[in-house]
Amino acid sequence: MMSNSGDTEAKKQSDESTPSQIPTPTAAEVADAESGNGFSVGAITRRWRRKEILQRGSLGLRGLGFLFSLLAFIVMASNKHGDWKNFDKYEEYRYLLAIAILSTLYTGAQVLRHVHELSTGKLLLEGRNSAIVEFFGDQIASYLLVSAASTAVPLTNRMREGADNIFTDSSTAAISMAFFAFFLLALSALISGYKLSTQSYI
């Protein structure tokens, strides 16, 4: 009898120390693990690590995209030097400024969302909706950035043939920042596409 009660107590203690700290795997993760060589905690752990790396990668790319979009916006908005050397006299530069503002708002919102999710562990959007918003948002923002930058290049080149001054230099800098932001968001769109393709509902 003493032995049985001792065994029961030991079992209770072992149950209390069982992995309440280890998150319960979702149905999709269990299905993925079972589709290989049976249920594997290691497979689920690797999946979680891969998700975390992708999330941090997206945060880094969008953070840099935010920085370059903001620089493009600031440089172009301050490119006013009197007479013909005012950016708002040219439709191409106004277009670039508008897209830089939109890109800054989009990437800034995404960075804040990622930081909130990483710090609190709570998702603002469920996995499916988040993947769709990121995929289409990154693609649209990167397309608009390369479109605006490409539109402003011919005008700037024509101006530099006649006069190379602070106005054309600032315009060139803003265009370069927009191209950098486009490149970073294009990379982020690749990650978003991968995350969307690994969603269990597809």
mmCIF file of C-alpha atoms in Angstrom:
data_model
loop_
_atom_site.group_PDB
_atom_site.id
_atom_site.type_symbol
_atom_site.label_atom_id
_atom_site.label_comp_id
_atom_site.label_asym_id
_atom_site.label_seq_id
_atom_site.Cartn_x
_atom_site.Cartn_y
_atom_site.Cartn_z
ATOM 1 C CA MET A 1 0.000 0.000 0.000
ATOM 2 C CA MET A 2 2.828 2.354 0.898
ATOM 3 C CA SER A 3 4.464 1.568 -2.421
ATOM 4 C CA ASN A 4 1.276 2.328 -4.366
ATOM 5 C CA SER A 5 0.733 5.650 -2.634
ATOM 6 C CA GLY A 6 4.412 6.508 -3.216
ATOM 7 C CA ASP A 7 4.059 5.676 -6.896
ATOM 8 C CA THR A 8 0.910 7.799 -7.129
ATOM 9 C CA GLU A 9 2.666 10.749 -5.493
ATOM 10 C CA ALA A 10 5.696 10.386 -7.776
ATOM 11 C CA LYS A 11 3.394 10.253 -10.785
ATOM 12 C CA LYS A 12 1.591 13.426 -9.643
ATOM 13 C CA GLN A 13 4.919 15.234 -9.224
ATOM 14 C CA SER A 14 6.076 14.077 -12.650
ATOM 15 C CA ASP A 15 2.741 15.250 -14.169
ATOM 16 C CA GLU A 16 3.119 18.656 -12.528
ATOM 17 C CA SER A 17 6.633 19.036 -13.932
ATOM 18 C CA THR A 18 5.548 17.899 -17.406
ATOM 19 C CA PRO A 19 5.965 20.442 -20.144
ATOM 20 C CA SER A 20 3.363 23.058 -19.327
ATOM 21 C CA GLN A 21 5.986 25.432 -20.719
ATOM 22 C CA ILE A 22 6.155 23.627 -24.082
ATOM 23 C CA PRO A 23 3.457 24.973 -26.435
ATOM 24 C CA THR A 24 0.849 22.513 -27.635
ATOM 25 C CA PRO A 25 1.386 21.718 -31.329
ATOM 26 C CA THR A 26 -1.368 22.789 -33.696
ATOM 27 C CA ALA A 27 -3.256 20.301 -35.863
ATOM 28 C CA ALA A 28 -1.348 21.483 -38.949
ATOM 29 C CA GLU A 29 2.007 20.990 -37.239
ATOM 30 C CA VAL A 30 1.053 17.516 -36.045
ATOM 31 C CA ALA A 31 -0.104 16.609 -39.574
ATOM 32 C CA ASP A 32 3.166 17.886 -41.038
ATOM 33 C CA ALA A 33 5.209 15.920 -38.519
ATOM 34 C CA GLU A 34 3.175 12.740 -39.040
ATOM 35 C CA SER A 35 3.539 12.969 -42.812
ATOM 36 C CA GLY A 36 7.276 12.281 -42.362
ATOM 37 C CA ASN A 37 8.661 9.502 -40.196
ATOM 38 C CA GLY A 38 5.944 9.631 -37.560
ATOM 39 C CA PHE A 39 5.351 12.273 -34.903
ATOM 40 C CA SER A 40 8.535 14.244 -34.296
ATOM 41 C CA VAL A 41 8.977 16.988 -31.694
ATOM 42 C CA GLY A 42 12.198 17.912 -33.477
ATOM 43 C CA ALA A 43 10.307 18.543 -36.726
ATOM 44 C CA ILE A 44 7.855 20.842 -34.963
ATOM 45 C CA THR A 45 10.710 22.664 -33.206
ATOM 46 C CA ARG A 46 12.476 23.190 -36.515
ATOM 47 C CA ARG A 47 9.233 24.515 -37.991
ATOM 48 C CA TRP A 48 8.862 27.017 -35.145
ATOM 49 C CA ARG A 49 12.464 28.134 -35.593
ATOM 50 C CA ARG A 50 11.948 28.559 -39.328
ATOM 51 C CA LYS A 51 8.835 30.647 -38.663
ATOM 52 C CA GLU A 52 10.748 32.837 -36.232
ATOM 53 C CA ILE A 53 13.627 33.340 -38.689
ATOM 54 C CA LEU A 54 11.185 34.277 -41.463
ATOM 55 C CA GLN A 55 9.372 36.681 -39.155
ATOM 56 C CA ARG A 56 12.612 38.366 -38.083
ATOM 57 C CA GLY A 57 13.779 38.484 -41.704
ATOM 58 C CA SER A 58 10.533 40.190 -42.736
ATOM 59 C CA LEU A 59 10.910 42.643 -39.869
ATOM 60 C CA GLY A 60 14.482 43.506 -40.887
ATOM 61 C CA LEU A 61 13.628 43.984 -44.570
ATOM 62 C CA ARG A 62 10.554 46.069 -43.833
ATOM 63 C CA GLY A 63 12.456 48.091 -41.243
ATOM 64 C CA LEU A 64 15.092 49.001 -43.849
ATOM 65 C CA GLY A 65 12.328 49.567 -46.415
ATOM 66 C CA PHE A 66 10.706 51.998 -43.971
ATOM 67 C CA LEU A 67 14.016 53.827 -43.490
ATOM 68 C CA PHE A 68 14.687 54.259 -47.232
ATOM 69 C CA SER A 69 11.064 55.214 -47.967
ATOM 70 C CA LEU A 70 11.222 57.834 -45.225
ATOM 71 C CA LEU A 71 14.519 59.185 -46.598
ATOM 72 C CA ALA A 72 13.075 59.380 -50.128
ATOM 73 C CA PHE A 73 10.079 61.282 -48.744
ATOM 74 C CA ILE A 74 12.167 63.714 -46.661
ATOM 75 C CA VAL A 75 14.760 64.413 -49.367
ATOM 76 C CA MET A 76 12.148 65.020 -52.059
ATOM 77 C CA ALA A 77 9.851 67.085 -49.820
ATOM 78 C CA SER A 78 12.761 69.369 -48.866
ATOM 79 C CA ASN A 79 13.928 69.722 -52.492
ATOM 80 C CA LYS A 80 12.746 73.318 -52.913
ATOM 81 C CA HIS A 81 15.369 75.873 -53.938
ATOM 82 C CA GLY A 82 13.343 78.555 -55.666
ATOM 83 C CA ASP A 83 12.304 79.303 -59.256
ATOM 84 C CA TRP A 84 12.315 76.137 -61.415
ATOM 85 C CA LYS A 85 14.199 74.206 -58.714
ATOM 86 C CA ASN A 86 11.089 73.219 -56.752
ATOM 87 C CA PHE A 87 10.007 69.584 -56.821
ATOM 88 C CA ASP A 88 6.277 70.482 -56.810
ATOM 89 C CA LYS A 89 6.586 72.021 -60.276
ATOM 90 C CA TYR A 90 7.095 68.550 -61.763
ATOM 91 C CA GLU A 91 4.457 65.850 -61.888
ATOM 92 C CA GLU A 92 7.063 63.048 -61.798
ATOM 93 C CA TYR A 93 8.529 64.304 -58.521
ATOM 94 C CA ARG A 94 5.108 64.812 -56.963
ATOM 95 C CA TYR A 95 4.273 61.217 -57.892
ATOM 96 C CA LEU A 96 7.518 59.984 -56.325
ATOM 97 C CA LEU A 97 6.765 61.931 -53.140
ATOM 98 C CA ALA A 98 3.229 60.501 -52.896
ATOM 99 C CA ILE A 99 4.451 56.913 -53.333
ATOM 100 C CA ALA A 100 7.276 57.451 -50.813
ATOM 101 C CA ILE A 101 4.656 58.607 -48.275
ATOM 102 C CA LEU A 102 2.438 55.570 -48.970
ATOM 103 C CA SER A 103 5.419 53.214 -48.691
ATOM 104 C CA THR A 104 6.511 54.850 -45.428
ATOM 105 C CA LEU A 105 3.035 54.406 -43.935
ATOM 106 C CA TYR A 106 2.734 50.789 -45.095
ATOM 107 C CA THR A 107 6.188 49.655 -43.968
ATOM 108 C CA GLY A 108 5.870 51.605 -40.705
ATOM 109 C CA ALA A 109 2.571 49.872 -39.901
ATOM 110 C CA GLN A 110 4.042 46.455 -40.738
ATOM 111 C CA VAL A 111 7.125 47.085 -38.585
ATOM 112 C CA LEU A 112 4.949 48.113 -35.615
ATOM 113 C CA ARG A 113 2.818 44.987 -36.076
ATOM 114 C CA HIS A 114 5.865 42.701 -36.208
ATOM 115 C CA VAL A 115 7.439 44.317 -33.140
ATOM 116 C CA HIS A 116 4.160 43.972 -31.222
ATOM 117 C CA GLU A 117 3.801 40.296 -32.174
ATOM 118 C CA LEU A 118 7.416 39.455 -31.319
ATOM 119 C CA SER A 119 7.310 41.267 -27.970
ATOM 120 C CA THR A 120 3.884 40.078 -26.776
ATOM 121 C CA GLY A 121 3.507 36.780 -28.664
ATOM 122 C CA LYS A 122 -0.036 37.814 -29.667
ATOM 123 C CA LEU A 123 -1.067 37.947 -33.333
ATOM 124 C CA LEU A 124 -2.941 41.040 -34.518
ATOM 125 C CA LEU A 125 -4.045 39.128 -37.626
ATOM 126 C CA GLU A 126 -4.618 35.397 -37.906
ATOM 127 C CA GLY A 127 -2.083 33.464 -40.003
ATOM 128 C CA ARG A 128 -4.148 33.303 -43.181
ATOM 129 C CA ASN A 129 -5.116 36.998 -43.243
ATOM 130 C CA SER A 130 -1.617 38.083 -42.242
ATOM 131 C CA ALA A 131 0.009 36.102 -45.069
ATOM 132 C CA ILE A 132 -2.400 37.535 -47.666
ATOM 133 C CA VAL A 133 -1.988 41.148 -46.473
ATOM 134 C CA GLU A 134 1.809 40.844 -46.440
ATOM 135 C CA PHE A 135 2.007 39.167 -49.853
ATOM 136 C CA PHE A 136 -0.190 41.660 -51.700
ATOM 137 C CA GLY A 137 0.961 44.678 -49.651
ATOM 138 C CA ASP A 138 4.651 44.041 -50.338
ATOM 139 C CA GLN A 139 4.037 43.488 -54.043
ATOM 140 C CA ILE A 140 1.887 46.586 -54.500
ATOM 141 C CA ALA A 141 4.259 48.816 -52.498
ATOM 142 C CA SER A 142 7.353 47.567 -54.354
ATOM 143 C CA TYR A 143 5.645 47.975 -57.756
ATOM 144 C CA LEU A 144 4.584 51.550 -56.973
ATOM 145 C CA LEU A 145 8.084 52.423 -55.747
ATOM 146 C CA VAL A 146 9.850 51.154 -58.865
ATOM 147 C CA SER A 147 7.189 52.801 -61.038
ATOM 148 C CA ALA A 148 7.643 56.209 -59.359
ATOM 149 C CA ALA A 149 11.436 56.008 -59.376
ATOM 150 C CA SER A 150 11.536 54.932 -63.043
ATOM 151 C CA THR A 151 9.202 57.790 -64.003
ATOM 152 C CA ALA A 152 11.448 60.376 -62.327
ATOM 153 C CA VAL A 153 14.722 59.104 -63.846
ATOM 154 C CA PRO A 154 14.303 60.491 -67.425
ATOM 155 C CA LEU A 155 13.333 63.947 -66.147
ATOM 156 C CA THR A 156 16.351 64.065 -63.835
ATOM 157 C CA ASN A 157 18.708 62.918 -66.581
ATOM 158 C CA ARG A 158 17.476 65.689 -68.914
ATOM 159 C CA MET A 159 17.965 68.283 -66.184
ATOM 160 C CA ARG A 160 21.482 67.098 -65.405
ATOM 161 C CA GLU A 161 22.474 67.493 -69.041
ATOM 162 C CA GLY A 162 21.739 71.221 -68.798
ATOM 163 C CA ALA A 163 22.670 71.969 -65.184
ATOM 164 C CA ASP A 164 24.003 69.765 -62.427
ATOM 165 C CA ASN A 165 23.166 71.432 -59.096
ATOM 166 C CA ILE A 166 21.785 70.784 -55.629
ATOM 167 C CA PHE A 167 18.262 70.334 -57.022
ATOM 168 C CA THR A 168 19.225 67.560 -59.417
ATOM 169 C CA ASP A 169 21.511 65.989 -56.801
ATOM 170 C CA SER A 170 18.672 65.884 -54.266
ATOM 171 C CA SER A 171 16.315 64.450 -56.878
ATOM 172 C CA THR A 172 18.856 61.739 -57.698
ATOM 173 C CA ALA A 173 19.259 60.916 -53.994
ATOM 174 C CA ALA A 174 15.483 60.594 -53.504
ATOM 175 C CA ILE A 175 15.205 58.346 -56.575
ATOM 176 C CA SER A 176 18.052 56.156 -55.278
ATOM 177 C CA MET A 177 16.348 55.798 -51.881
ATOM 178 C CA ALA A 178 13.122 54.765 -53.638
ATOM 179 C CA PHE A 179 14.993 52.102 -55.634
ATOM 180 C CA PHE A 180 16.602 50.744 -52.446
ATOM 181 C CA ALA A 181 13.174 50.597 -50.762
ATOM 182 C CA PHE A 182 11.787 48.776 -53.815
ATOM 183 C CA PHE A 183 14.572 46.185 -53.698
ATOM 184 C CA LEU A 184 14.016 45.498 -49.983
ATOM 185 C CA LEU A 185 10.246 45.185 -50.343
ATOM 186 C CA ALA A 186 10.692 42.905 -53.353
ATOM 187 C CA LEU A 187 12.794 40.580 -51.159
ATOM 188 C CA SER A 188 10.167 40.840 -48.442
ATOM 189 C CA ALA A 189 7.513 39.887 -51.018
ATOM 190 C CA LEU A 190 9.465 36.678 -51.756
ATOM 191 C CA ILE A 191 9.384 35.764 -48.061
ATOM 192 C CA SER A 192 5.678 36.653 -47.910
ATOM 193 C CA GLY A 193 5.031 34.423 -50.921
ATOM 194 C CA TYR A 194 6.841 31.539 -49.248
ATOM 195 C CA LYS A 195 4.856 32.018 -46.035
ATOM 196 C CA LEU A 196 1.618 32.120 -48.030
ATOM 197 C CA SER A 197 2.507 28.928 -49.902
ATOM 198 C CA THR A 198 3.130 27.049 -46.631
ATOM 199 C CA GLN A 199 -0.263 27.916 -45.152
ATOM 200 C CA SER A 200 -2.223 24.737 -44.400
ATOM 201 C CA TYR A 201 -5.392 25.940 -46.158
ATOM 202 C CA ILE A 202 -3.670 25.885 -49.582
#
